[in-house]
mmCIF file of C-alpha atoms and ligand atoms in Angstrom:
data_model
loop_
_atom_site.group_PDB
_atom_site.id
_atom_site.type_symbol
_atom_site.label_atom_id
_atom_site.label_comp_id
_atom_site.label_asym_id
_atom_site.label_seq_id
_atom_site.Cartn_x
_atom_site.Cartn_y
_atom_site.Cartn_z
ATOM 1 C CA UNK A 765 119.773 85.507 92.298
ATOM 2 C CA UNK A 766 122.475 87.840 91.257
ATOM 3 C CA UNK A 767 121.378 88.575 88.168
ATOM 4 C CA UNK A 768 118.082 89.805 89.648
ATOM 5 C CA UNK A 769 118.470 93.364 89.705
ATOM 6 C CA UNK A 770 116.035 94.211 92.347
ATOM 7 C CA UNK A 771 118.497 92.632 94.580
ATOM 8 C CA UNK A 772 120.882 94.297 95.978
ATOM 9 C CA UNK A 773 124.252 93.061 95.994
ATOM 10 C CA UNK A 774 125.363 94.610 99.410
ATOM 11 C CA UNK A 775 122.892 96.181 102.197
ATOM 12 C CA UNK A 776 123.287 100.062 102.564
ATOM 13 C CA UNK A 777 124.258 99.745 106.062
ATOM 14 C CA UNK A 778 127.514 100.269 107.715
ATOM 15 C CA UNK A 779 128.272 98.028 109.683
ATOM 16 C CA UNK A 780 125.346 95.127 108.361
ATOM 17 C CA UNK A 781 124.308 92.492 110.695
ATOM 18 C CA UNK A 782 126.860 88.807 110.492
ATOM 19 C CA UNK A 783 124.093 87.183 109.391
ATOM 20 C CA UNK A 784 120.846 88.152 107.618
ATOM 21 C CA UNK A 785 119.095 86.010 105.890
ATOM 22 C CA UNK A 786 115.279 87.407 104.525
ATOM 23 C CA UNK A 787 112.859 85.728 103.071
ATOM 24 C CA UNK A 788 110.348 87.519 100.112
ATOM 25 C CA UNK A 789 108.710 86.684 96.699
ATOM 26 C CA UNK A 790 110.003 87.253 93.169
ATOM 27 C CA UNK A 791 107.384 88.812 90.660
ATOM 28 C CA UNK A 792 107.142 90.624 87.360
ATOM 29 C CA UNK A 793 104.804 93.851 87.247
ATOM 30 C CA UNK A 794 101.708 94.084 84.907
ATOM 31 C CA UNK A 795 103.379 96.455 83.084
ATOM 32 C CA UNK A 796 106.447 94.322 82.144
ATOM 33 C CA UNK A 797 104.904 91.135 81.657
ATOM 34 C CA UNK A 798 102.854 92.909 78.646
ATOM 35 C CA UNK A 799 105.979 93.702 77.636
ATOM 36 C CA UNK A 800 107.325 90.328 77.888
ATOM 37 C CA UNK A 801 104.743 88.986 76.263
ATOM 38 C CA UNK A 802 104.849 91.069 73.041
ATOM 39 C CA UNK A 803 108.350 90.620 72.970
ATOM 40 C CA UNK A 804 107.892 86.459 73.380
ATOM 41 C CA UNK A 805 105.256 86.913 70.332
ATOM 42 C CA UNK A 806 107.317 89.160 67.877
ATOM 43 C CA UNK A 807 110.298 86.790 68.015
ATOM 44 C CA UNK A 808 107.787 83.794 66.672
ATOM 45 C CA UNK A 809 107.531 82.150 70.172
ATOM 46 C CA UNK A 810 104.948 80.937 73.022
ATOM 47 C CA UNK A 811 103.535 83.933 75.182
ATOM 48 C CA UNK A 812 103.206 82.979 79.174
ATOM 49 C CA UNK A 813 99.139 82.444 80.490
ATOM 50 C CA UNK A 814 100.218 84.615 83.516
ATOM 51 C CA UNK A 815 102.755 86.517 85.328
ATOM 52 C CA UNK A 816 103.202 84.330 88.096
ATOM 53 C CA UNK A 817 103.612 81.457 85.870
ATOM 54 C CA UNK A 818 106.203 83.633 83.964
ATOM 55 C CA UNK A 819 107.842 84.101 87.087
ATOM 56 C CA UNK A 820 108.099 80.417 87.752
ATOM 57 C CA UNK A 821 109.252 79.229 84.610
ATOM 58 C CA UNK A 822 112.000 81.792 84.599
ATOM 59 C CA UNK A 823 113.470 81.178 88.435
ATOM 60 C CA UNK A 824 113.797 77.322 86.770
ATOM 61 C CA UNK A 825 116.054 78.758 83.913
ATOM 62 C CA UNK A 826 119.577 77.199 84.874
ATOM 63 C CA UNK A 827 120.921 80.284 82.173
ATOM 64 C CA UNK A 828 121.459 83.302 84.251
ATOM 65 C CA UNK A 829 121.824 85.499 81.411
ATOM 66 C CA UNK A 830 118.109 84.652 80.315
ATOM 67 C CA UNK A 831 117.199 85.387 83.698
ATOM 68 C CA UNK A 832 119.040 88.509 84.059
ATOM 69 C CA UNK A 833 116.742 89.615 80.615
ATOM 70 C CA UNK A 834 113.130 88.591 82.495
ATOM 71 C CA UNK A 835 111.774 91.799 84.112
ATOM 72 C CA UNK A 836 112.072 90.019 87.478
ATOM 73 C CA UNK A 837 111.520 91.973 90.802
ATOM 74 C CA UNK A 838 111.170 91.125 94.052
ATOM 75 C CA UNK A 839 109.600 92.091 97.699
ATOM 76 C CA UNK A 840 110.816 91.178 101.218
ATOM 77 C CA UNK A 841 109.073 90.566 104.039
ATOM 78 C CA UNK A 842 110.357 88.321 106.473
ATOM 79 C CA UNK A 843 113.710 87.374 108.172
ATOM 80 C CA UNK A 844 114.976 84.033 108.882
ATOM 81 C CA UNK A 845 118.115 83.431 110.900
ATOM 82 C CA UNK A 846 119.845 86.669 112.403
ATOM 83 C CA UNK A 847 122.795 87.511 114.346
ATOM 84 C CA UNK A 848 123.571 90.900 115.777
ATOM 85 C CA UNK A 849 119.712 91.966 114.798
ATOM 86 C CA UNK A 850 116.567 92.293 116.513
ATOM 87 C CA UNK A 851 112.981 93.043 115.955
ATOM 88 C CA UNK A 852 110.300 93.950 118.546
ATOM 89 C CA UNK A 853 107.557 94.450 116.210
ATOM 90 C CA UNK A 854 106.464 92.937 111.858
ATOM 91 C CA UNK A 855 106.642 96.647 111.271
ATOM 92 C CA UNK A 856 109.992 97.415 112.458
ATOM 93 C CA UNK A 857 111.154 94.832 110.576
ATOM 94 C CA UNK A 858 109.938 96.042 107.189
ATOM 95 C CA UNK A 859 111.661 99.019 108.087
ATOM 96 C CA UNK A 860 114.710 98.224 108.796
ATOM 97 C CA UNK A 861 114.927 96.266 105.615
ATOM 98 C CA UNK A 862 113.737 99.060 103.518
ATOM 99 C CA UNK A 863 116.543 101.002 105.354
ATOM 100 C CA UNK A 864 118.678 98.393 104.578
ATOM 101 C CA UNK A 865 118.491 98.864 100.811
ATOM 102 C CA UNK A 866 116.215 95.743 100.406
ATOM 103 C CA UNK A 867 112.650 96.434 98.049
ATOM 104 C CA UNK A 868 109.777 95.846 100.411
ATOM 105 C CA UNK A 869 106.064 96.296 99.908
ATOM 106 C CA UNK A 870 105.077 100.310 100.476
ATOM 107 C CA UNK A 871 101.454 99.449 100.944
ATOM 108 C CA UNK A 872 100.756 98.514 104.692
ATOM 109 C CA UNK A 873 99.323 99.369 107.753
ATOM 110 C CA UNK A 874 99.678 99.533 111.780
ATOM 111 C CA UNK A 875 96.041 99.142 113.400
ATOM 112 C CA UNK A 876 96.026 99.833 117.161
ATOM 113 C CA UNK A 877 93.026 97.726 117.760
ATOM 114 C CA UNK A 878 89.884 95.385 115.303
ATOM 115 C CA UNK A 879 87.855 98.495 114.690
ATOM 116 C CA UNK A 880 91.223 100.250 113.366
ATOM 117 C CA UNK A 881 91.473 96.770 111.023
ATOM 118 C CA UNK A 882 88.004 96.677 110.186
ATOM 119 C CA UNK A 883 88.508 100.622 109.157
ATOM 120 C CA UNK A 884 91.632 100.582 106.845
ATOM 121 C CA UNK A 885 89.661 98.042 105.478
ATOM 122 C CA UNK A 886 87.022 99.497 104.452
ATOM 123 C CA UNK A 887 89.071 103.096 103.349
ATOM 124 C CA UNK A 888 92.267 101.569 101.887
ATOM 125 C CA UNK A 889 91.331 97.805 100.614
ATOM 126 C CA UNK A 890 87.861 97.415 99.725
ATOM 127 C CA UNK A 891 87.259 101.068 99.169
ATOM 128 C CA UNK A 892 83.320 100.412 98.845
ATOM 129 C CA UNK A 893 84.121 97.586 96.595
ATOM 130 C CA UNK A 894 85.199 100.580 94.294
ATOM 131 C CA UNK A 895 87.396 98.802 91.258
ATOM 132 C CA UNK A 896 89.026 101.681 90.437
ATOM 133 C CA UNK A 897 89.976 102.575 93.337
ATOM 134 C CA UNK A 898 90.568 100.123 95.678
ATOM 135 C CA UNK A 899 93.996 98.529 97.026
ATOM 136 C CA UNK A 900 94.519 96.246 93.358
ATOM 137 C CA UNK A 901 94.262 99.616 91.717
ATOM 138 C CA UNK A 902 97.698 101.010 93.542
ATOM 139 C CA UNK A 903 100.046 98.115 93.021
ATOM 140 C CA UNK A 904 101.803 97.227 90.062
ATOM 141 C CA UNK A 905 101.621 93.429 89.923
ATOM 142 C CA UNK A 906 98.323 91.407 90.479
ATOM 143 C CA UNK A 907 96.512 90.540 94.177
ATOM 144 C CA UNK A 908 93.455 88.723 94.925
ATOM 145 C CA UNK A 909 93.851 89.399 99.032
ATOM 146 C CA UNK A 910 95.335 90.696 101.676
ATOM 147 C CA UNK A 911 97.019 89.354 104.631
ATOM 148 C CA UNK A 912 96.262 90.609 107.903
ATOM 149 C CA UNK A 913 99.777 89.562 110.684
ATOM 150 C CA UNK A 914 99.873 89.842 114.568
ATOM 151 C CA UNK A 915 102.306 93.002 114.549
ATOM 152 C CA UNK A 916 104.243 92.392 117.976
ATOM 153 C CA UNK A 917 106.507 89.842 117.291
ATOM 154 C CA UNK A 918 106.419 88.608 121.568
ATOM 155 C CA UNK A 919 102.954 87.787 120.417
ATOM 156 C CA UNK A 920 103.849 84.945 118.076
ATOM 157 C CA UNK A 921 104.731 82.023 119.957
ATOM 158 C CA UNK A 922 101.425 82.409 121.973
ATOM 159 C CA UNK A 923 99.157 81.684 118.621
ATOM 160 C CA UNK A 924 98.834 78.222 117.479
ATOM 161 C CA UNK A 925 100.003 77.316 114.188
ATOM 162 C CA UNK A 926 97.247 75.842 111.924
ATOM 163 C CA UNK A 927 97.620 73.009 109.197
ATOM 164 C CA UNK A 928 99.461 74.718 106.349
ATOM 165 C CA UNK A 929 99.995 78.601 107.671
ATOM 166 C CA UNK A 930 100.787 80.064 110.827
ATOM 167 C CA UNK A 931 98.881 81.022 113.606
ATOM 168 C CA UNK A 932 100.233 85.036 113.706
ATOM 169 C CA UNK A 933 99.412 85.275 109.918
ATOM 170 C CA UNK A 934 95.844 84.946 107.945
ATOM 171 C CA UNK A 935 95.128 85.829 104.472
ATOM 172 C CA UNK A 936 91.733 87.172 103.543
ATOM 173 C CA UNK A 937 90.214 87.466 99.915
ATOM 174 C CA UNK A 938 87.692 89.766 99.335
ATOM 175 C CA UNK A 939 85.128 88.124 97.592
ATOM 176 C CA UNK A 940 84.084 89.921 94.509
ATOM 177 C CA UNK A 941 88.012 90.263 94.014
ATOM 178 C CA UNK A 942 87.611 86.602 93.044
ATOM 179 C CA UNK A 943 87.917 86.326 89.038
ATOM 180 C CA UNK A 944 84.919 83.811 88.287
ATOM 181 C CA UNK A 945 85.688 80.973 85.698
ATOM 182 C CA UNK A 946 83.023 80.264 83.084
ATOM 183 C CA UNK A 947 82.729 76.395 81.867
ATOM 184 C CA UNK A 948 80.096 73.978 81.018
ATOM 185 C CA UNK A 949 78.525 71.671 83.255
ATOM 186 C CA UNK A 950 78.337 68.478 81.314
ATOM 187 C CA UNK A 951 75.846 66.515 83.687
ATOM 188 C CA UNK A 952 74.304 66.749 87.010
ATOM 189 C CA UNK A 953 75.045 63.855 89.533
ATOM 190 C CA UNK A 954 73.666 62.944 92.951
ATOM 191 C CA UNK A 955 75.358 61.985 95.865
ATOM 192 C CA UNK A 956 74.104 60.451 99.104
ATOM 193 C CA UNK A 957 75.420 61.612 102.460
ATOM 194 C CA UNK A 958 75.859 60.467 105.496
ATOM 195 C CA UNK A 959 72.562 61.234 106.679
ATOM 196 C CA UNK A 960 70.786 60.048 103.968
ATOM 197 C CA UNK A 961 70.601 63.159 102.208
ATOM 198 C CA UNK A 962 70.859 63.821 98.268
ATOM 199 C CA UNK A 963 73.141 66.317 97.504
ATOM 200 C CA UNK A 964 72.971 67.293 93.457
ATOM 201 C CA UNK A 965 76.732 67.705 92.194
ATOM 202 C CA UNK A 966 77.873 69.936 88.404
ATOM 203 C CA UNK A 967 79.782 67.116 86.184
ATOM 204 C CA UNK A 968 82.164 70.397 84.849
ATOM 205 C CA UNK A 969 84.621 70.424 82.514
ATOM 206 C CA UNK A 970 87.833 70.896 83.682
ATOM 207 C CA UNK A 971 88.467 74.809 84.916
ATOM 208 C CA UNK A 972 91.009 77.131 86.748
ATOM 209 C CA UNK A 973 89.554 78.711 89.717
ATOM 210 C CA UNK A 974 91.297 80.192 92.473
ATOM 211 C CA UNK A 975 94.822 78.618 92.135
ATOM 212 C CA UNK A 976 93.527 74.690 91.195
ATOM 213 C CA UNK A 977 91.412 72.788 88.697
ATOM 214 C CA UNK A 978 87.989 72.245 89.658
ATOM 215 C CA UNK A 979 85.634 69.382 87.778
ATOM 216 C CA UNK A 980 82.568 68.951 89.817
ATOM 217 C CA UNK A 981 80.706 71.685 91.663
ATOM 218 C CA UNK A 982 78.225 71.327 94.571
ATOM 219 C CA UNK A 983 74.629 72.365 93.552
ATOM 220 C CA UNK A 984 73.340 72.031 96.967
ATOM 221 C CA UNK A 985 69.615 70.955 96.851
ATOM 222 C CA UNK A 986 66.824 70.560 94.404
ATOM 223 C CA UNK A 987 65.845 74.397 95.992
ATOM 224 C CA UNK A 988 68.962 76.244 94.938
ATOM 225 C CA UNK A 989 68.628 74.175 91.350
ATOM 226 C CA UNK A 990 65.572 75.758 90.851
ATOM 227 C CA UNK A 991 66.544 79.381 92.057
ATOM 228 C CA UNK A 992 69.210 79.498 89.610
ATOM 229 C CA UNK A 993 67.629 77.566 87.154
ATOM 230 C CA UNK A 994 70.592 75.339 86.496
ATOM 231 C CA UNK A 995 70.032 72.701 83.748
ATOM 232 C CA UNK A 996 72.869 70.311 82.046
ATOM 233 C CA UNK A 997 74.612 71.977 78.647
ATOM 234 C CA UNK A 998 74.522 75.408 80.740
ATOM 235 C CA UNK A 999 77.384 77.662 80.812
ATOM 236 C CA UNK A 1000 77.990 78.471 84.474
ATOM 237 C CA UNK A 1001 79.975 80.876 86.434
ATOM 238 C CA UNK A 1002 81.749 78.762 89.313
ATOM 239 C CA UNK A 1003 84.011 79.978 92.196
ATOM 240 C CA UNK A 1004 85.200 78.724 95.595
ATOM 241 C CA UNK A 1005 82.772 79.112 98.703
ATOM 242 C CA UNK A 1006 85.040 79.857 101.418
ATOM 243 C CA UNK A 1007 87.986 79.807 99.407
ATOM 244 C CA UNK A 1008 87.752 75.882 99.389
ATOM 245 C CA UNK A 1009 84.580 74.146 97.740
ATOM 246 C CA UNK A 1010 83.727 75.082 94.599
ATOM 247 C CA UNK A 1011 80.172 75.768 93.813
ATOM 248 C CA UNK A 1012 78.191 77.200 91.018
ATOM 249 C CA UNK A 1013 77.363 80.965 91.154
ATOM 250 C CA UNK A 1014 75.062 81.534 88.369
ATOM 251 C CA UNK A 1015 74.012 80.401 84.405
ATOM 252 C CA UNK A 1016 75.612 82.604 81.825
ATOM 253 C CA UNK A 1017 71.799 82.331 80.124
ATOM 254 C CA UNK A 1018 73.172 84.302 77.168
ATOM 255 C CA UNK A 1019 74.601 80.570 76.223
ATOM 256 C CA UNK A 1020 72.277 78.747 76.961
ATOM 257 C CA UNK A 1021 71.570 75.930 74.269
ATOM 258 C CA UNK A 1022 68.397 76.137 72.698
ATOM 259 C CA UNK A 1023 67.334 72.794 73.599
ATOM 260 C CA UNK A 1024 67.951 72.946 77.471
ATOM 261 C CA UNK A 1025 65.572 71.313 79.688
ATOM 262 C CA UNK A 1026 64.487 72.342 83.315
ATOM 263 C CA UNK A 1027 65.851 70.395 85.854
ATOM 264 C CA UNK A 1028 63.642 68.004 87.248
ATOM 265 C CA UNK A 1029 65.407 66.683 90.159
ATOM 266 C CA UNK A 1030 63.039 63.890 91.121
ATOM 267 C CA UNK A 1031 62.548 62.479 87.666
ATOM 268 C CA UNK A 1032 66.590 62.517 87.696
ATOM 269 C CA UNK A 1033 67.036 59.945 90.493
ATOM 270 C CA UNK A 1034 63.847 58.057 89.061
ATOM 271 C CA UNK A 1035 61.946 58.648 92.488
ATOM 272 C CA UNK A 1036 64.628 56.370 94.318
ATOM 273 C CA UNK A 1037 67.282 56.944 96.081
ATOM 274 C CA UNK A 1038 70.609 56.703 93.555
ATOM 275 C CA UNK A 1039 72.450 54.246 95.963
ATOM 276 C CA UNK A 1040 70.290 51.670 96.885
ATOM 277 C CA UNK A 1041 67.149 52.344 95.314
ATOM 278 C CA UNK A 1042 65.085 52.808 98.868
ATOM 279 C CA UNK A 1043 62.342 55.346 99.017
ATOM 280 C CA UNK A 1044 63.140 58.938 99.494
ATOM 281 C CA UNK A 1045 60.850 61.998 101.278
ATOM 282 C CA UNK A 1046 61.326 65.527 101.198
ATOM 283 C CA UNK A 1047 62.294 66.439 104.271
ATOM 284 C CA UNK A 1048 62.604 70.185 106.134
ATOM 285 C CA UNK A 1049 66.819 69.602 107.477
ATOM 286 C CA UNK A 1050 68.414 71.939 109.921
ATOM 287 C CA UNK A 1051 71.942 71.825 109.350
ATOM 288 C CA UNK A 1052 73.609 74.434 111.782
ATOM 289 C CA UNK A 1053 72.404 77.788 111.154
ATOM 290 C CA UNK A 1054 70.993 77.151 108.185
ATOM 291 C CA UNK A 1055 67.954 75.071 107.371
ATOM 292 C CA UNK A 1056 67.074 73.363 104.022
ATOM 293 C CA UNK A 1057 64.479 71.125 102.239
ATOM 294 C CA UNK A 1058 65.760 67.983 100.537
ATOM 295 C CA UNK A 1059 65.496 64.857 99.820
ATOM 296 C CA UNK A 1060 66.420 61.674 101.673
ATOM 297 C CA UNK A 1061 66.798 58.125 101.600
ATOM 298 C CA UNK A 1062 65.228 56.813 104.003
ATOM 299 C CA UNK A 1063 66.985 53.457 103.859
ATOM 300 C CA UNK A 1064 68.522 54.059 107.353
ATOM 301 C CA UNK A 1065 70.182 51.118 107.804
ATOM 302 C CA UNK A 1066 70.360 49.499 104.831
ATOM 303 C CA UNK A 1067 71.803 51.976 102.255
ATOM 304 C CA UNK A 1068 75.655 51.339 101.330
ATOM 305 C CA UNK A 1069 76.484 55.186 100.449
ATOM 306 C CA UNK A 1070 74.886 56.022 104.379
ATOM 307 C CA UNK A 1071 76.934 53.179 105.707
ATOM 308 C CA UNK A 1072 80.111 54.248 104.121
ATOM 309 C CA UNK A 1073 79.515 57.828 105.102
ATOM 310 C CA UNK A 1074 79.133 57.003 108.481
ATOM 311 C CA UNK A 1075 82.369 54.879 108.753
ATOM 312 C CA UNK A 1076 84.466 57.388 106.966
ATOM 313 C CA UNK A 1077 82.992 59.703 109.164
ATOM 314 C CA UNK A 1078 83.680 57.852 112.528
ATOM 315 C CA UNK A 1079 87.481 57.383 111.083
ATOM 316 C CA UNK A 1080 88.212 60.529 110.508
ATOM 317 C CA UNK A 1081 91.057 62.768 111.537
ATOM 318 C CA UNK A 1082 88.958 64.732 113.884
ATOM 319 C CA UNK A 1083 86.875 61.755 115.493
ATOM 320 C CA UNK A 1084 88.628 58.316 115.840
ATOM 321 C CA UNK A 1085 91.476 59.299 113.298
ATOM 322 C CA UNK A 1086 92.043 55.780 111.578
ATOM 323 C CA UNK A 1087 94.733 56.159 108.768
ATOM 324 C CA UNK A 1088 93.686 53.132 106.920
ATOM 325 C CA UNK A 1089 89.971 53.473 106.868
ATOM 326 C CA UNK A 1090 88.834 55.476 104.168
ATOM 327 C CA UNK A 1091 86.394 55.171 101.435
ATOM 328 C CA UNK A 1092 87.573 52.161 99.831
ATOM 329 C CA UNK A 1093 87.089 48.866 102.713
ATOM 330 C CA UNK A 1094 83.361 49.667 103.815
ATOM 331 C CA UNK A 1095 82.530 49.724 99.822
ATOM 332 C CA UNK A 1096 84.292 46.151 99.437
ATOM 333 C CA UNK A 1097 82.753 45.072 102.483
ATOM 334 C CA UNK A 1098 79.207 46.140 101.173
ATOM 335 C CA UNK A 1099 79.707 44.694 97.522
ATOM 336 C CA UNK A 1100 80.607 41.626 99.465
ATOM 337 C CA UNK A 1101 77.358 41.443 100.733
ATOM 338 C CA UNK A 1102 78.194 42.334 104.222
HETATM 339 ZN ZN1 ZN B 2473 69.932 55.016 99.846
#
């Protein structure tokens, strides 16, 4: 760490807290990973995909003079253990550590109340979903999001931590901020849910989207197929609903291949439901606020993808919560001929 020189080596405060320790994020700016980059390529070796990767790779160096030659930076924004220090508010404490001599983020905001939030927004993030000049336009180093905190720091406790973040803190990405990923969806497969119903899933290759690799893709229904006019051999644009399952936004139709059929959904499954061969009917479903047409096996009782559905279902974390029940024992038990 002490050859990063965006750290400081002593705070610019007389007399410092005993104990201070923050917590922040090492990066390298657009500017000087180009830089990098060129400089990786003129001396004959392998330029980084990305700057975060860059950043990775070099805070695993175990050579501190290499690292001290990576344009390395950093921003702090939290504090861990303290002695001697307090904080009454999340803003107060990026101030005081910018007084302090420590690099901090310049680029936030103090909203009074949820129309202030939904205001800076709109004026300072989004900026009418204006590229050039919205919030990714004024920092030097890449974003996809934001993150919106709880500001008085009495207020923390109170908020319920979720699974993998706290409960004080929530990150939101706008959604045309989202870089799509182009690949080719290699076939179209179709699964049967709990209920019966035939979901179509994209067979993709393997692509990067939104921090993980994503292979299949849900189409939804036989509708949305058609609406987009998805058909296997496509190039398609896919991206994360919700920030968690992928889906398929659109056909790049300028690569389409010549030969590319339209997608005939019921000729695909033969007529028959793809798990146990039962009959299936197109039914009108209301699924929360949303209501669809789609297919369904109507093999209630019999059909071993429902069945398994079901249990997994029941076993869940949120309903029964059995550990041990997953996928894998209702299929034995059906290809047992239970
Ligand atoms: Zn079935």
């Amino acid at each position: 760490m002490r050859t990063l020189r965006a750290i400081p080596l002593e705070l610019t405060v007389h007399p410092a807290p005993p104990l201070l320790e923050v917590r922040g994020e090492a990066y390298i700016a657009n500017q000087d990973f180009t830089a990098l980059n060129a400089q990786l390529v003129a001396a004959g070796e392998k330029p980084f995909p990305n700057a975060r990767n860059a950043t990775a790779g070099t805070l695993k160096q175990l050579d501190p003079r290499l690292v001290a030659r990576r344009p390395l930076r950093a921003v702090f924004y939290a504090v861990g253990a303290c002695e001697g220090i307090e904080f009454a508010t999340h803003a107060e404490l990026l101030e005081t550590l910018a007084r302090f001599g420590l690099p901090v983020q310049q680029l936030w905001w103090v909203c009074p109340d949820l129309e202030a939030v939904l205001r800076c927004y709109r004026d300072e993030v989004i900026c009418g979903y204006d590229m050039a000049r919205d919030l990714r336009s004024r920092v030097p180093y890449e974003i996809d999001g934001i993150v919106l905190k709880v500001n008085r720091l009495a207020d923390w406790p109170r908020l319920p931590a979720k699974t993998r973040a706290p409960g004080y803190a929530i990150v939101h990405k706008p959604v045309p901020w989202i870089t799509p990923a182009e690949t080719v969806l290699r076939a179209i497969t179709v699964q049967v849910g709990r209920t019966g119903v035939l979901t179509p899933v994209a067979e993709l290759d393997p692509v990067f989207v939104q921090g993980s690799t994503v292979s299949r893709a849900t189409l939804h229904n036989e509708e949305e197929i058609r609406r987009k006019d998805v058909r296997v051999g496509d190039t398609v644009v896919v991206r994360k609903a919700g920030m968690v399952i992928p889906e398929v936004v659109e056909v790049v139709l300028a690569r389409r291949p010549p030969d590319a059929q339209p997608f005939d959904f019921l000729a695909h499954v033969g007529g028959r439901c793809p798990a146990c061969g039962g009959p299936v009917v197109r039914e009108r479903i209301a699924g929360g606020a949303i209501e669809e047409v789609a297919w369904r096996c109507q093999n209630v009782a019999g059909c071993p993808a429902q069945k398994t559905r079901r249990i997994e279902y029941f076993a869940q974390r949120k309903a029964l919560d059995i550990e041990a029940l997953g996928a894998s024992w209702p299929r034995s038990w059906w290809s047992a001929g239970w």
